[in-house]
Amino acid sequence: MLLEKADQIKSKQPHEFNQLLVELEQNAHTFTPYEANFFKLLQAYQIIFDGEPASAIPYTMAVYESARNNDLKIRALTVTVNLYGVMRNFIEGYTYAQQLIALIPEVSKEGQINAYAGLAIFYNHLGEYELGLESANWLIEHADNPHTVCVALQNKLEAEFYLNHVIDPGSADHAIRYCKDADEHLVTLVNLVIKAKLYYKLGKVTDAIALLESNKDVYEKAYYSVVQADYQAQLSNLYFDAGLYDKVKQHAEKAIALSSGAGMFQPRVLAFEVLYKYFERIDNMAQAHHYYKQYSETQKALLDETKMRQLAIQQTRFEAHKKVNQIALLNKENSLLKMQAELAQREIDNSRLVIATLVLLASIVMVWLLFNHKLQIQLKTQAQTDELTGIANRHYFTSVAEKALSYHQKTGQHLTVVVFDLDLFKTVNDKHGHVVGDWALQAVVDVVKRVCRNQDVIGRLGGEEFAILLPGCGARKAHLITESCRSAIAAIDTAETGATFKVTASFGVADTKLCGYKFQHLYACADKAMYRSKDEGRNRVYVYDGYPPESFTLDEKFS
Ligand SMILES: Nc1nc2c(ncn2[C@@H]2O[C@H](COP(=O)(O)OP(=O)(O)OP(=O)(O)O)[C@@H](O)[C@H]2O)c(=O)[nH]1
């Protein structure tokens, strides 16, 4: 196929290549999209060989953007990167180099080899010789097609030359021979120029001149102005150093003519420098001044370009550094997130602990409150009840009685108070002891409780004296209840104490109808009636029936 053939011979047989392109152009209307892109890429090469790298870029970019075939795409991108390198537009070149690197995993081995060849060339143009050397070594290991191996060897030599890894001009021989054998004239010329520079470094100017002059055929076939300009500039400089001034001017002028394209400052600077020194030497000061001016302007442009290159290198390193930093930052963020998650978990744990503690505290408080409540009730009960018999003590009985009296007064109901006192109780104590006496007190309360109604309140007023509050109860009904109490007490069987004795009590009953709703008065009436019972022979009930109490002597007791 013509396209492939043109591709193969493009750098080795420039004339045939140009002819093939003319032929291809005539058939362009029959091309498939792939073939059209392939053809466009070959046109780009043709433009490059004509020394117009900038004009080739729209072609390579069009192929890169429209080609569906990744191998073709990466070739177009590789050429684009190298074009920017040649034009010293390193920042653009760097941007596309990144895209190129990203595309490498998606292309065939052939495509990868193309990409690494492009990168080796670009890195060397950029001045990143370590990276250039790395790419070249990768290529030497993986590539087997002579063109690529030749490119790899040349870039390895160039990188090593600028890295000062080689000083011996013989180091270039392998690359020169290999590329010559592969008919790669252009690349061979680059290697030859490097070898000449190595001779020059060693002061072997004659050897350098001999080398370049003896390879004029290679120069002629190279057909690439960038390299040819370098060849001519080197030669003019060598002739000047060798004192062969008649040769200087022609080579320098050739170099200047060949390096008129964008960005080819290096051979121009050298050529102008040689020319101004040459005219100075032959005392043509006007020409010397003219070329010195050119030299300094080109030198300044070269410096600017170097600055740009440095900037691109810095950017390259900065981007790489940024990536590393971004990864580090991500890692940091990750560990920060991890820490935050751990902290959040700890906070949850702490919250749980706090909640658990609070629940525990609340439980303790609840238990304490309950306990306290029970205690309060217990204390209250203790304060209200008589320890021996469990009934209301005098104080509590009085307060309950007062409240009941107030209520009954409001509702117009009657209420009766019964007071009773055990008869001759001292004798029981004296005869049977206090324990038996206590038993008797409890037994009395038990039987009275059994007789009384639920709503009645029994209280121990002190010693062996008791009282009963009978709400809603008039004197008559109260009398009946009291009588039942009396007979129940009198019926107490004391056998279980081991002693036999009689327990009786004397009762006094008084109701509100006759004595009013003031407790002191009511109590005094009942007390009078009780004393009457005592006076009349004990073990009996007297209802207060109107005899006025002489005095409420117990007032103070209940106030
Ligand atoms: N066992 C016992 N005896 C008590 C208690 N409180 C008072 N007494 C006794 O009750 C007795 C009351 O005696 P007195 O006031 O002389 O009256 P009495 O012997 O019952 O005679 P009259 O009231 O006149 O029938 C005293 O011996 C007190 O010690 C008590 O809680 N337990």
Coordinates of C-alpha atoms and ligand atoms in Angstrom, one line a residue, residues 388 421-427 429-430 433-435 437-438 441 460 463-464 534 538, ligand 1:
L388 CA -46.6 -0.4 120.9
D421 CA -59.0 4.3 130.3
L422 CA -58.1 0.8 131.4
D423 CA -59.2 0.0 134.9
L424 CA -56.7 -0.5 137.7
F425 CA -54.0 -1.2 135.2
K426 CA -51.3 -0.5 137.6
T427 CA -52.3 -3.7 139.4
N429 CA -48.3 -4.2 135.8
D430 CA -47.5 -4.7 139.3
G433 CA -45.1 -7.3 134.9
H434 CA -44.9 -4.7 132.2
V435 CA -44.6 -7.2 129.4
G437 CA -49.2 -5.1 130.7
D438 CA -48.0 -4.3 127.2
L441 CA -52.7 -2.9 125.9
R460 CA -53.7 6.2 122.2
G463 CA -50.3 5.4 129.1
E464 CA -53.5 3.3 129.3
K534 CA -64.6 5.4 136.9
R538 CA -65.4 1.3 136.3
Ligands
LIG1 N1 -47.2 -2.1 130.9 C1 -47.4 -0.9 130.7 N2 -47.9 -0.1 131.7 C2 -48.2 1.2 131.5 C3 -47.9 1.8 130.2 N3 -48.3 3.1 130.4 C4 -48.8 3.3 131.6 N4 -48.7 2.2 132.3 C5 -49.1 1.9 133.6 O1 -50.5 2.2 133.8 C6 -50.6 2.4 135.1 C7 -51.6 3.5 135.4 O2 -52.0 3.5 136.8 P1 -52.9 4.5 137.4 O3 -52.8 5.9 136.7 O4 -52.6 4.5 138.8 O5 -54.4 4.0 137.1 P2 -55.0 2.7 137.3 O6 -54.1 1.7 138.0 O7 -55.3 2.2 135.9 O8 -56.3 3.0 138.1 P3 -57.5 3.6 137.6 O9 -57.2 4.4 136.4 O10 -57.9 4.5 138.6 O11 -58.4 2.5 137.2 C8 -49.3 2.7 135.7 O12 -48.8 1.7 136.5 C9 -48.4 2.9 134.5 O13 -47.1 2.4 134.7 C10 -47.4 1.0 129.2 O14 -47.1 1.5 128.1 N5 -47.2 -0.3 129.5

